[in-house]
PDB file of C-alpha atoms in Angstrom:
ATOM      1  CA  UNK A   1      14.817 -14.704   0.223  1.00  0.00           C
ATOM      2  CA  UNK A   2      14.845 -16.279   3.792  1.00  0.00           C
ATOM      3  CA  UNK A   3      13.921 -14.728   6.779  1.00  0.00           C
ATOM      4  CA  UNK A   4      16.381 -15.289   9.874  1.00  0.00           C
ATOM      5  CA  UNK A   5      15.171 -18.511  11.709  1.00  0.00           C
ATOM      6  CA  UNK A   6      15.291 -16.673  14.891  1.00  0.00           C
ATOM      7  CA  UNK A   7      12.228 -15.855  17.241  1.00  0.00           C
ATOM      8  CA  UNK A   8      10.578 -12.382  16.220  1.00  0.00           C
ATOM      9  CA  UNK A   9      11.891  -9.405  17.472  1.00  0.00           C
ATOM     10  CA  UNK A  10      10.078  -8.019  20.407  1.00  0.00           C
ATOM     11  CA  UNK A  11       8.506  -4.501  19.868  1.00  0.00           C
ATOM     12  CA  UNK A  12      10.424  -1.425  21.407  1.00  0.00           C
ATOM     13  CA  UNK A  13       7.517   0.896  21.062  1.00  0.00           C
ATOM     14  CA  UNK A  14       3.493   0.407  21.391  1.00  0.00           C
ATOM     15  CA  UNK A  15       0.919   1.711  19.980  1.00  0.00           C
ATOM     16  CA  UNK A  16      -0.169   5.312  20.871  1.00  0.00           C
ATOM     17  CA  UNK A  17       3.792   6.020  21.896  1.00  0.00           C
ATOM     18  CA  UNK A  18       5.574   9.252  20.673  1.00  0.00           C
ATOM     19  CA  UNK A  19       8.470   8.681  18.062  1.00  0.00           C
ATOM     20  CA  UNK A  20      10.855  10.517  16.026  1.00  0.00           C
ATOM     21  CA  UNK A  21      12.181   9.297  12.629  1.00  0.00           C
ATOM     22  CA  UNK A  22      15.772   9.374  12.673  1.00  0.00           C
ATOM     23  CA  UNK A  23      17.408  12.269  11.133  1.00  0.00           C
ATOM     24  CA  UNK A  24      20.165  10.511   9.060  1.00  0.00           C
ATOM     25  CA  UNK A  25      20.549  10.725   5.850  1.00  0.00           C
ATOM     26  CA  UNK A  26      22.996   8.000   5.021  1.00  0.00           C
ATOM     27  CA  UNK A  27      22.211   7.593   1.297  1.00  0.00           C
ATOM     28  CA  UNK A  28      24.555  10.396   1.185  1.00  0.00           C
ATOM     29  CA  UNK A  29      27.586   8.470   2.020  1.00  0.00           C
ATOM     30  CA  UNK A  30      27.126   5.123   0.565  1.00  0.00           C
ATOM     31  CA  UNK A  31      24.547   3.675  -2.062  1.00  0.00           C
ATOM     32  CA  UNK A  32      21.920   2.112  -0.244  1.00  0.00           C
ATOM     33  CA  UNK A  33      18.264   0.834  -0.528  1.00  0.00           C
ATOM     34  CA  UNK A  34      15.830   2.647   2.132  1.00  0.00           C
ATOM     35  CA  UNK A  35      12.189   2.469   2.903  1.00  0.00           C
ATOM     36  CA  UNK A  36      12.457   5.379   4.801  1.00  0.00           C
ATOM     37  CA  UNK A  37      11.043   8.331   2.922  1.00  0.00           C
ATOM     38  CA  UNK A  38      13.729  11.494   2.864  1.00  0.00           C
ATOM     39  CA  UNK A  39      10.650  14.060   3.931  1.00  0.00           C
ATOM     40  CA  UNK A  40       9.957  12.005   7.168  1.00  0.00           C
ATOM     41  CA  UNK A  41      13.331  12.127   8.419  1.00  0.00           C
ATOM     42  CA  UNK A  42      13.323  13.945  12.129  1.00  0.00           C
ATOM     43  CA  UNK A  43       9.871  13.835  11.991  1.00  0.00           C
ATOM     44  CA  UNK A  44       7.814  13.428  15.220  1.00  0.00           C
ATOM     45  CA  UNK A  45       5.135  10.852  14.822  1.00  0.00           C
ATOM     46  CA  UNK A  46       2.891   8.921  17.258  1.00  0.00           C
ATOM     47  CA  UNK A  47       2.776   4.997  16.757  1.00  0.00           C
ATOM     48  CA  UNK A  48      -0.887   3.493  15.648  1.00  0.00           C
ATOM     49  CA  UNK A  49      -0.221  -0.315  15.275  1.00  0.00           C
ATOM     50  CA  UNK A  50       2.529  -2.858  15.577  1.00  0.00           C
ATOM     51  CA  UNK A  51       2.266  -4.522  11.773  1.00  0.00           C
ATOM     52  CA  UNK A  52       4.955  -7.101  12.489  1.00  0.00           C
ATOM     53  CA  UNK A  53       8.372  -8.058  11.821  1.00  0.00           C
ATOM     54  CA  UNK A  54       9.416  -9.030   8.219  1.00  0.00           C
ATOM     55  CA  UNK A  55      13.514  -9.505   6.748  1.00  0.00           C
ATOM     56  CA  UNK A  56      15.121  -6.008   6.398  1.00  0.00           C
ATOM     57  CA  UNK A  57      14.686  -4.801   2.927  1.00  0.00           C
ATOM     58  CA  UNK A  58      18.061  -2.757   3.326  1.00  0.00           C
ATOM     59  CA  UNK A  59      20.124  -5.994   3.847  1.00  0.00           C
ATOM     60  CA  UNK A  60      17.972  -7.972   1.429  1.00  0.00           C
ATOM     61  CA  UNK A  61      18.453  -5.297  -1.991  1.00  0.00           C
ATOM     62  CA  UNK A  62      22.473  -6.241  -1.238  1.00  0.00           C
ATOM     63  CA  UNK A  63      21.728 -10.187  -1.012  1.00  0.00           C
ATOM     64  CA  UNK A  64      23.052  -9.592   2.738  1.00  0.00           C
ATOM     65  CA  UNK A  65      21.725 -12.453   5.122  1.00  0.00           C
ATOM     66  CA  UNK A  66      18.256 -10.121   6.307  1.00  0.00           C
ATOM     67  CA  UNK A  67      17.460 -10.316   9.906  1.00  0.00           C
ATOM     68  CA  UNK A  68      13.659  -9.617  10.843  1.00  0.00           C
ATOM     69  CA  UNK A  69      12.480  -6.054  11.902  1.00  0.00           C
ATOM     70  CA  UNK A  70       9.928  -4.568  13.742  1.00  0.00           C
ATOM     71  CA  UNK A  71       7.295  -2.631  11.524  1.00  0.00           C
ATOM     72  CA  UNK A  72       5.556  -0.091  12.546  1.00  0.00           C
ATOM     73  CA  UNK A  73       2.621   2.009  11.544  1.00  0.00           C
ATOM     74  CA  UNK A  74       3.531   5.712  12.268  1.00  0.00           C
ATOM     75  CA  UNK A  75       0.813   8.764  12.128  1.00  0.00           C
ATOM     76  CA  UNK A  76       2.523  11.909  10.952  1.00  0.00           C
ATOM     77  CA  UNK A  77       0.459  15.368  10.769  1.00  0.00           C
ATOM     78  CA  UNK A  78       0.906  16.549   7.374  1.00  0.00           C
ATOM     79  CA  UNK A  79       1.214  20.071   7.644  1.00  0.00           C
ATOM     80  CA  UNK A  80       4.120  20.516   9.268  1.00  0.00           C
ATOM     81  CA  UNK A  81       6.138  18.241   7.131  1.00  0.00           C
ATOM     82  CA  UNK A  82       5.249  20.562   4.251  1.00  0.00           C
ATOM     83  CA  UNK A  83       4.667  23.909   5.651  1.00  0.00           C
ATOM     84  CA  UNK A  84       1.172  24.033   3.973  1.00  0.00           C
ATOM     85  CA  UNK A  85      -2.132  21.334   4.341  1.00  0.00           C
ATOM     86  CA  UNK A  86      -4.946  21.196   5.834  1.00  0.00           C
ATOM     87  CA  UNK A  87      -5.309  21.156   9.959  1.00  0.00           C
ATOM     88  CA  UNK A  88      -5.982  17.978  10.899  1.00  0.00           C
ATOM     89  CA  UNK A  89      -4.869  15.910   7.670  1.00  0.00           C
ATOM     90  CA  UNK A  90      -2.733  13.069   8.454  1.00  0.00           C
ATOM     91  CA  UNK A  91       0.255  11.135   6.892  1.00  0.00           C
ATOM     92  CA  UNK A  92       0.108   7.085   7.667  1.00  0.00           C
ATOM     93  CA  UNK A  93       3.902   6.022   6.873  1.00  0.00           C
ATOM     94  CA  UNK A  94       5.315   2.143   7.477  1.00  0.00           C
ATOM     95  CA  UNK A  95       8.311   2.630   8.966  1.00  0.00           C
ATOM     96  CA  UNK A  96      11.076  -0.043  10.438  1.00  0.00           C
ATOM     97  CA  UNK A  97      12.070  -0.092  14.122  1.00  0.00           C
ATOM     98  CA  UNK A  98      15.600   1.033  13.335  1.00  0.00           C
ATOM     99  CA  UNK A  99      15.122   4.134  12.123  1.00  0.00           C
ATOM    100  CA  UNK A 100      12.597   5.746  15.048  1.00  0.00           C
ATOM    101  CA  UNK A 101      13.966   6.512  18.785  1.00  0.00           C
ATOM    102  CA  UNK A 102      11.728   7.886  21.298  1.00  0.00           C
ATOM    103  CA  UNK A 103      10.230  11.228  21.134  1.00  0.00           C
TER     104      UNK A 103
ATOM    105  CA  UNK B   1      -2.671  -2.681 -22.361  1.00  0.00           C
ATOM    106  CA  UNK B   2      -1.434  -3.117 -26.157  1.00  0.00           C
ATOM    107  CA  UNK B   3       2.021  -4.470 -25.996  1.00  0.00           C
ATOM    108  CA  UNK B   4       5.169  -4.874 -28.518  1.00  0.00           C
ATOM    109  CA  UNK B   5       5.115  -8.510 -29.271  1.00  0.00           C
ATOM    110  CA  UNK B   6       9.102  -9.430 -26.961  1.00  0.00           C
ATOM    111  CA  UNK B   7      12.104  -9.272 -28.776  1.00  0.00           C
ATOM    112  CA  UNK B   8      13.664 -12.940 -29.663  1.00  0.00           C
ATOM    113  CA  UNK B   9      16.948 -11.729 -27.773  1.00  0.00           C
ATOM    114  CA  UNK B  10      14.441 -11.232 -24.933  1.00  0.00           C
ATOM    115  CA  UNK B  11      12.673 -14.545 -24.908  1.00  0.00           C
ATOM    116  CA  UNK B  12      15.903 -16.111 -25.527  1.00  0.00           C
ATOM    117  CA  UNK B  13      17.548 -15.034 -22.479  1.00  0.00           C
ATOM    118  CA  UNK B  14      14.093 -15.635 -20.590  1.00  0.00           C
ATOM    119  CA  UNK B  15      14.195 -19.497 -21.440  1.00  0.00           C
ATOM    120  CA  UNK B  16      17.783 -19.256 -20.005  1.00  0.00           C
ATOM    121  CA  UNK B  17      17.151 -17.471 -16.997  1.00  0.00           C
ATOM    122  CA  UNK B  18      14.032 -20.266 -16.350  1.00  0.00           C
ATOM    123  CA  UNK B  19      16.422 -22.770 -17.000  1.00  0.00           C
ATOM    124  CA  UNK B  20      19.237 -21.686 -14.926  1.00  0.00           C
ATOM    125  CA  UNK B  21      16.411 -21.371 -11.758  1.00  0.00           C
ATOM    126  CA  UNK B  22      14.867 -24.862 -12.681  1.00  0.00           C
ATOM    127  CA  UNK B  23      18.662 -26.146 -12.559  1.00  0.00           C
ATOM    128  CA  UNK B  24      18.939 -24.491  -9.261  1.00  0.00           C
ATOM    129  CA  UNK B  25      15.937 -25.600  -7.887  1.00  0.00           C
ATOM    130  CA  UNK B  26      15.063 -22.217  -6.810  1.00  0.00           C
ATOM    131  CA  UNK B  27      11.736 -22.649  -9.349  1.00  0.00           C
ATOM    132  CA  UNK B  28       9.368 -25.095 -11.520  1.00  0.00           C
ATOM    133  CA  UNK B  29       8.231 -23.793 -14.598  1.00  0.00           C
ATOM    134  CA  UNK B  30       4.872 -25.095 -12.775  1.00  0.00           C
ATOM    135  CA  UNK B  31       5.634 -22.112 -10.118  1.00  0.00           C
ATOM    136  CA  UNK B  32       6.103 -19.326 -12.465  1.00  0.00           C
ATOM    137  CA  UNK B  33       3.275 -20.571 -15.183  1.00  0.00           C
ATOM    138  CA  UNK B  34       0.796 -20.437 -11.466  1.00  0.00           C
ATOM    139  CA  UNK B  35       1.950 -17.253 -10.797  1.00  0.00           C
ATOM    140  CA  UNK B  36       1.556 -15.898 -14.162  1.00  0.00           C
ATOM    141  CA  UNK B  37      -2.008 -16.963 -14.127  1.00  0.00           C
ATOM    142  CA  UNK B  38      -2.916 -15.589 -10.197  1.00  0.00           C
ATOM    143  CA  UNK B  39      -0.944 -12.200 -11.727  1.00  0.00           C
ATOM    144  CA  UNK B  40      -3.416 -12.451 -14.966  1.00  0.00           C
ATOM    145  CA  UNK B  41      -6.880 -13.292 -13.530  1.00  0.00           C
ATOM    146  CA  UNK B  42      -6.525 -10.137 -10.471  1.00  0.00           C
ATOM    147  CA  UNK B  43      -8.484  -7.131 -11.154  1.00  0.00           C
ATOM    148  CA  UNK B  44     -10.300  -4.650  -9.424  1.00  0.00           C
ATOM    149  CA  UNK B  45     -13.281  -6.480  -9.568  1.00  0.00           C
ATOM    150  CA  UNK B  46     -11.612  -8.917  -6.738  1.00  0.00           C
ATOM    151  CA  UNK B  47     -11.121  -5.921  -4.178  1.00  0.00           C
ATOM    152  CA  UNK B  48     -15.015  -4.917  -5.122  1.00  0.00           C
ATOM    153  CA  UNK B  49     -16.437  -7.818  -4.763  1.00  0.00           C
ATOM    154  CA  UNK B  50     -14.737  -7.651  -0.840  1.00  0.00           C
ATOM    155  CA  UNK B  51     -15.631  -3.877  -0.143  1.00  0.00           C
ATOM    156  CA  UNK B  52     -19.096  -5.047  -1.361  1.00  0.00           C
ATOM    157  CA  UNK B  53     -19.613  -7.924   1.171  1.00  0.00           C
ATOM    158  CA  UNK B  54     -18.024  -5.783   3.772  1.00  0.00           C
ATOM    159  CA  UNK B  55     -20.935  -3.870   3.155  1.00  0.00           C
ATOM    160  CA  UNK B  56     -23.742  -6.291   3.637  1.00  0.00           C
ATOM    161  CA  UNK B  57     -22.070  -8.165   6.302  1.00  0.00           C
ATOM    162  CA  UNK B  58     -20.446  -7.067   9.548  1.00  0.00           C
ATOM    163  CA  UNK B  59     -18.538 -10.619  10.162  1.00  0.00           C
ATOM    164  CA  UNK B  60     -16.651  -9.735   6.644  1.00  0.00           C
ATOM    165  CA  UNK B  61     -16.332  -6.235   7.462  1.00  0.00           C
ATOM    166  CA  UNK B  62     -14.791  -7.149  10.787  1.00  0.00           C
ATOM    167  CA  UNK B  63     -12.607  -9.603   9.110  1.00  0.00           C
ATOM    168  CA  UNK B  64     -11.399  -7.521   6.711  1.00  0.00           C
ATOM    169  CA  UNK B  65     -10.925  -5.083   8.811  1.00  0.00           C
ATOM    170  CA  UNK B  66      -8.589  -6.757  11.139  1.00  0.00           C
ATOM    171  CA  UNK B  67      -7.091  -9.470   8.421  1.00  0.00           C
ATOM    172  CA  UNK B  68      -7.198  -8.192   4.760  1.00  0.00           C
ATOM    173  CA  UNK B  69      -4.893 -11.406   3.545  1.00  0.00           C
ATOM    174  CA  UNK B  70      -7.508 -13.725   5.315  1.00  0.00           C
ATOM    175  CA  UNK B  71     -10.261 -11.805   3.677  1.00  0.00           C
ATOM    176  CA  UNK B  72      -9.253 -11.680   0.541  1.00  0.00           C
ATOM    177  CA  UNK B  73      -8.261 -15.741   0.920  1.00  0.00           C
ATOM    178  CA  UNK B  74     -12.159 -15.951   1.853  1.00  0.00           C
ATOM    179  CA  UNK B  75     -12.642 -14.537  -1.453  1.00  0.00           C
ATOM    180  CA  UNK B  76     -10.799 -17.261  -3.236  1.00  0.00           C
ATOM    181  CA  UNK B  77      -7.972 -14.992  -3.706  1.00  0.00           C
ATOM    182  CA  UNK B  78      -3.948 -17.425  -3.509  1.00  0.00           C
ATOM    183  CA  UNK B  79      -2.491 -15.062  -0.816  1.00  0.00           C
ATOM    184  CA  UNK B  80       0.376 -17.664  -0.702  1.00  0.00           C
ATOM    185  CA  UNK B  81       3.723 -15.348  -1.347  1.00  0.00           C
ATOM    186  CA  UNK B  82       1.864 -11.828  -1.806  1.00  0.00           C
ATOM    187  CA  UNK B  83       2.616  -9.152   0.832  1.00  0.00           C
ATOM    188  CA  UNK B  84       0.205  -8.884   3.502  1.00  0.00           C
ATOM    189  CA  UNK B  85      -2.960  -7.363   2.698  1.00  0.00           C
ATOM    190  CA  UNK B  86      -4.130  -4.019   4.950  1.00  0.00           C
ATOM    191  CA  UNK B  87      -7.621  -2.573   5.028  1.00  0.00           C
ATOM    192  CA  UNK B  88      -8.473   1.581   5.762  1.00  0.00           C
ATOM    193  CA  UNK B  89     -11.870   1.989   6.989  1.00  0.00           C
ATOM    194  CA  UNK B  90     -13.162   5.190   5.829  1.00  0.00           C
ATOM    195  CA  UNK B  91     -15.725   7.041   8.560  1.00  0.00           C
ATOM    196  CA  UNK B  92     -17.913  10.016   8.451  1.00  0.00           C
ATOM    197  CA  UNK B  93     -15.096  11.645   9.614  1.00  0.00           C
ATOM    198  CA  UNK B  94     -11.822   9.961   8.053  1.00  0.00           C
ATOM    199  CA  UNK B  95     -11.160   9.656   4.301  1.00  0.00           C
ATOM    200  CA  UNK B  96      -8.162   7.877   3.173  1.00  0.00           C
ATOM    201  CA  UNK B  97      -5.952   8.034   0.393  1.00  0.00           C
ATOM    202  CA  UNK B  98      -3.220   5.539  -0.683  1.00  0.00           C
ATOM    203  CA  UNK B  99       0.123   6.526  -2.607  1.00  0.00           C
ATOM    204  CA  UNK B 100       3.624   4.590  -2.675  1.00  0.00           C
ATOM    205  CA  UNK B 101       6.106   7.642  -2.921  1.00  0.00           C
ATOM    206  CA  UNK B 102       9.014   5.303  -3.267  1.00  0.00           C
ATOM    207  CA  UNK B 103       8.036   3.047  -6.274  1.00  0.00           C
ATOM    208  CA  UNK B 104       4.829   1.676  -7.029  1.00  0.00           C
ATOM    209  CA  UNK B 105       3.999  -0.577  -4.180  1.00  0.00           C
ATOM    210  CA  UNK B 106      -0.241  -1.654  -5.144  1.00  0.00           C
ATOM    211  CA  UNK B 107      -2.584  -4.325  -4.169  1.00  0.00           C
ATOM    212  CA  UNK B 108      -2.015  -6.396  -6.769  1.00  0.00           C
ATOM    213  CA  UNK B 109      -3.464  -9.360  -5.722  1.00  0.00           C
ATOM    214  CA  UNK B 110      -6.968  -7.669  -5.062  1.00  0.00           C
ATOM    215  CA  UNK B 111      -6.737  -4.764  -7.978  1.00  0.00           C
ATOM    216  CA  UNK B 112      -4.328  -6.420 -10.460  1.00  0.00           C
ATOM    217  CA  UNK B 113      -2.196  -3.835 -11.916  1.00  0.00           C
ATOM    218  CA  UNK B 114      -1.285  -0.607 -11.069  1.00  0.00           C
ATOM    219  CA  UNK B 115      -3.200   1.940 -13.420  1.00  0.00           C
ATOM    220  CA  UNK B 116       0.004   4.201 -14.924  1.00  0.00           C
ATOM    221  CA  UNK B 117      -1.009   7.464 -12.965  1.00  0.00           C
ATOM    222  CA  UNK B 118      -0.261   5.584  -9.880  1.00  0.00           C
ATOM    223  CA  UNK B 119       3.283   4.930 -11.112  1.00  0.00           C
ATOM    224  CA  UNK B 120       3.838   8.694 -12.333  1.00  0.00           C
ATOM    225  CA  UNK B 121       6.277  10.622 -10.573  1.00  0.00           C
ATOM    226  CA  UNK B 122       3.342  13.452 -10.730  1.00  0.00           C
ATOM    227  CA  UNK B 123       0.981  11.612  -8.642  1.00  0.00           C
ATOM    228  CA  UNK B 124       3.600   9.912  -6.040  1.00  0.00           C
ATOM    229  CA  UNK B 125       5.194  13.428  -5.171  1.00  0.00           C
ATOM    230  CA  UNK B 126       1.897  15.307  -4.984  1.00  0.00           C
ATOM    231  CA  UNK B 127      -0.214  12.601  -2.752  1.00  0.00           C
ATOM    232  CA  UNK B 128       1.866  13.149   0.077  1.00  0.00           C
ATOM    233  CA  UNK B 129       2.483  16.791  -0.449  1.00  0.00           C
ATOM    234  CA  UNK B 130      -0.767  18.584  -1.586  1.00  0.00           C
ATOM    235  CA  UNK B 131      -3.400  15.904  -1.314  1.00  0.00           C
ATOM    236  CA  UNK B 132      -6.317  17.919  -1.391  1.00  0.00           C
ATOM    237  CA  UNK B 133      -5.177  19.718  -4.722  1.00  0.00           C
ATOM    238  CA  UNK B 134      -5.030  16.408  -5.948  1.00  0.00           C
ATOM    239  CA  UNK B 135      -8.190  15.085  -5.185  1.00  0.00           C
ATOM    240  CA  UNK B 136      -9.948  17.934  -6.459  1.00  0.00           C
ATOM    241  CA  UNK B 137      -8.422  16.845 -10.170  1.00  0.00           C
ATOM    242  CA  UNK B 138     -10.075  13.646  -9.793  1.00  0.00           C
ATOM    243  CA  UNK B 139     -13.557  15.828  -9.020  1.00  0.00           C
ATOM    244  CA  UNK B 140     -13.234  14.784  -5.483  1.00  0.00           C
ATOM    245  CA  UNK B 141     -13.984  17.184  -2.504  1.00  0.00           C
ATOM    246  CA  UNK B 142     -14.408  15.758   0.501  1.00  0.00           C
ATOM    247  CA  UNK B 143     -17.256  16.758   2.892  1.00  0.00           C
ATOM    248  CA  UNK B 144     -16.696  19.989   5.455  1.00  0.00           C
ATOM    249  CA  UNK B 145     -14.862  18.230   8.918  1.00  0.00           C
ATOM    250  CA  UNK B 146     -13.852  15.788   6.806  1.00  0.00           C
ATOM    251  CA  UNK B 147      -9.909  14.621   7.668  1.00  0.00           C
ATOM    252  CA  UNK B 148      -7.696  13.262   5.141  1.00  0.00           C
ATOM    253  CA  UNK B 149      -5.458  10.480   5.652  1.00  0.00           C
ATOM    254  CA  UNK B 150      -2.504   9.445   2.874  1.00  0.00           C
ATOM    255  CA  UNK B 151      -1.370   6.471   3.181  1.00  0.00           C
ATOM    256  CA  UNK B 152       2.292   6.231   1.872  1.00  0.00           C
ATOM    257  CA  UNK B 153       3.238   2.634   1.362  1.00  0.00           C
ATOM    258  CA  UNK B 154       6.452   2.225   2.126  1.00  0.00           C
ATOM    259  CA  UNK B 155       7.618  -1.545   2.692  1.00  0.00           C
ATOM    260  CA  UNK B 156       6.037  -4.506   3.451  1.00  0.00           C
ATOM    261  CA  UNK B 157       2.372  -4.260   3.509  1.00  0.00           C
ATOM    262  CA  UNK B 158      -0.452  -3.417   0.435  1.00  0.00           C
ATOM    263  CA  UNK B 159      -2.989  -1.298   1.110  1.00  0.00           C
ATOM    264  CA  UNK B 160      -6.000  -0.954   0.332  1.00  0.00           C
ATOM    265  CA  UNK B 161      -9.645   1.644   1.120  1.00  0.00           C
ATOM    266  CA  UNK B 162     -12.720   0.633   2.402  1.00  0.00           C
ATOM    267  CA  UNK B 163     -14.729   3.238   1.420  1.00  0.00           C
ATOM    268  CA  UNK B 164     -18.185   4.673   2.847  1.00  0.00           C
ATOM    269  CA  UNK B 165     -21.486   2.930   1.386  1.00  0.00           C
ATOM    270  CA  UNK B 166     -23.147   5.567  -0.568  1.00  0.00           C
ATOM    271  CA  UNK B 167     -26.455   6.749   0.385  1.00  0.00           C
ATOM    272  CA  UNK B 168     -29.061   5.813  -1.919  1.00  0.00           C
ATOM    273  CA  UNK B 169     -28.032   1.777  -2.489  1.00  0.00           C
ATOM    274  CA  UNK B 170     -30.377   0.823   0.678  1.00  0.00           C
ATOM    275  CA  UNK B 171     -31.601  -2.924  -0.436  1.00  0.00           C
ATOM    276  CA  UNK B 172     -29.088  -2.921  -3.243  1.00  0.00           C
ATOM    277  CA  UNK B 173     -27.768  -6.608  -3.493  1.00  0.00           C
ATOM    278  CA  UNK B 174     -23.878  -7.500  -3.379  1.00  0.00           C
ATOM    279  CA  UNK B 175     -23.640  -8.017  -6.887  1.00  0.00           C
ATOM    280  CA  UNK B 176     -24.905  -4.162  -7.842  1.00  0.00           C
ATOM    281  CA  UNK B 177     -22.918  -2.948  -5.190  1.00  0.00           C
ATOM    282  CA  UNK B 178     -19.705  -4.311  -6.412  1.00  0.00           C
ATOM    283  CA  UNK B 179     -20.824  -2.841  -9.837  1.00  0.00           C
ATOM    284  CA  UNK B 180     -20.293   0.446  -8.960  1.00  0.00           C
ATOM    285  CA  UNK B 181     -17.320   0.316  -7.369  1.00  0.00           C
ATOM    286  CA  UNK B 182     -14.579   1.154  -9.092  1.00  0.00           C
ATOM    287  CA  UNK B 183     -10.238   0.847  -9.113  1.00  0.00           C
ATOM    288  CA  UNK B 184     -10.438   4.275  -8.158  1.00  0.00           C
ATOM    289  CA  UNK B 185     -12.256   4.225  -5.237  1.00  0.00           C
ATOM    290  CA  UNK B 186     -10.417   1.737  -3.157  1.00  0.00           C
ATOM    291  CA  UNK B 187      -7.572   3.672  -3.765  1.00  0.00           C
ATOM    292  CA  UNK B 188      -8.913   6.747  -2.358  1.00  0.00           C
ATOM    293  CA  UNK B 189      -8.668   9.413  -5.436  1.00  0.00           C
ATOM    294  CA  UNK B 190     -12.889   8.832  -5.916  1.00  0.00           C
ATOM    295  CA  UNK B 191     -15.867   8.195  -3.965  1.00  0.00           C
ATOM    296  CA  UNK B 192     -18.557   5.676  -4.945  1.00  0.00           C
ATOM    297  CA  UNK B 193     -22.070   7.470  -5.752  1.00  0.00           C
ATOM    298  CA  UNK B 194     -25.512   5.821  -6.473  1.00  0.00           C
ATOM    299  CA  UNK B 195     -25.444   7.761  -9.345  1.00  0.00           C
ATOM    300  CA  UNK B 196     -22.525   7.824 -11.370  1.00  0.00           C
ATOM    301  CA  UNK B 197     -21.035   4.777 -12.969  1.00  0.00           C
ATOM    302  CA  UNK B 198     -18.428   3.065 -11.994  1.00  0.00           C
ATOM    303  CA  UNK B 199     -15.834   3.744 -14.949  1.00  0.00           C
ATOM    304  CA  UNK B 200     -14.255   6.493 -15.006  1.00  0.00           C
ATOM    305  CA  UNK B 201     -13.860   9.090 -17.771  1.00  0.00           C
TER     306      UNK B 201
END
């Protein structure tokens, strides 16, 4: 596997930034490979640390040429996401550039 | 872990599979026989031996901290092709817990392989959803005002806990503090105590 020779994607969001997981769901449509767990999906989430850029793993499970991708670290409280949890508790979730926007 | 001895069918399509990559040049059978080894000699008593000296020494603690990969390279760890290495620090007030909800994504290279309950569909579904309920299985409540952080693993980096030093191993050298730590605690299900050995039940 060979990550795209280009310079590294510059970072859309910083750390401490509101986001929001995408709500897509496009495993639905077509068979796919996502790192992007289902139960996150339209999820607010605030941004703690930039943890690089590295090939995307959706173009890489197809043998597709992989471009690099931002990677973030993204704190999630974990109540809401379940309905049920302790205040306070926290979900820490690695999630690609692509599939946050601004919250 | 007691294994079958491989099926000849198996071994026979392995040597083909080698040879076709050798033919390739995509791999040496010096590569894979390396990488067989580095997969063979990690264990959990790697990623001890570092939560140990992060103990006794702030300069590895900090480097840890911020670099896990260089850290565990400062351990004589080959880093060379493994994902990069990530460190939680747990506080007084933070406790973290590590899960990979999607497969089985573990810090090999520090804890060698994945224990099976890590891999169960049980463990990966509940982690995320009813932590606490979890931990308390393991015998693990966490103090009062203490938070709880899961860490789901989802692409590209390991992860791995730094958990707190016990009370009661003031003076302790490296070497006994490494001893008590076990797999389980630097993946967040158990805490280290003075008093309890390190193996689980």
């Amino acid at each position: 596997m060979s990550a795209a020779a280009a310079a590294p994607p510059r970072p859309r969001f910083a750390p401490g930034q509101r986001v929001r997981v995408r709500a897509a769901y496009p495993e639905r449509i077509a068979r796919l490979h996502l790192r992007t767990p289902h139960y996150l999906r339209g999820r607010p989430g605030t941004v703690q640390r930039v943890l690089g850029s590295f090939p995307n793993p959706e173009a890489i499970a197809f043998q597709r040429p992989a471009e690099p991708r931002v990677l973030y670290h993204v704190l999630f409280d974990q109540p809401p996401v379940w309905g049920e949890g302790a205040p306070g508790d926290t979900l820490l979730v690695e999630i690609f550039e692509h599939w946050l926007e601004e919250a | 872990m007691a294994s079958k001895a491989p099926r000849p069918e198996s071994l026979a399509l392995l040597e083909k599979l080698v040879a076709a990559l050798a033919r390739r040049g995509l791999v040496t059978e010096a590569e894979i026989a390396e990488r067989q080894a580095a997969t063979e000699r990690a264990s959990p008593e790697t990623g001890a031996r570092m939560v140990a000296r992060a103990w006794v020494d702030p300069a590895y603690r900090a480097l840890l901290l911020r670099d896990g990969t260089a850290a565990a390279e400062a351990m004589g760890v080959a880093m060379a092709g493994q994902p990069p290495l990530g460190v939680l620090e747990d506080t007084e007030r933070l406790h973290h817990l590590v899960v990979c909800t999607l497969c089985s994504c573990y810090p090999r290279a520090v804890l060698g392989y994945p224990p099976h309950w890590y891999k169960s569909a049980a463990y990966r579904a509940r982690a995320v959803r009813e932590p606490r309920a979890v931990l308390a299985e393991w015998g693990t409540v966490l103090p009062e005002g203490v938070e709880l952080r899961v860490v789901d693993s989802t692409a590209d980096y390991r992860w791995m806990v730094l958990p707190l030093r016990p009370a009661g191993t003031e003076g302790w050298s490296e070497a006994e503090l490494a001893a008590l730590l076990h797999r389980d605690h630097l993946v967040g299900v158990r805490l280290p105590s003075a008093g309890r050995p390190a193996r689980a039940a």
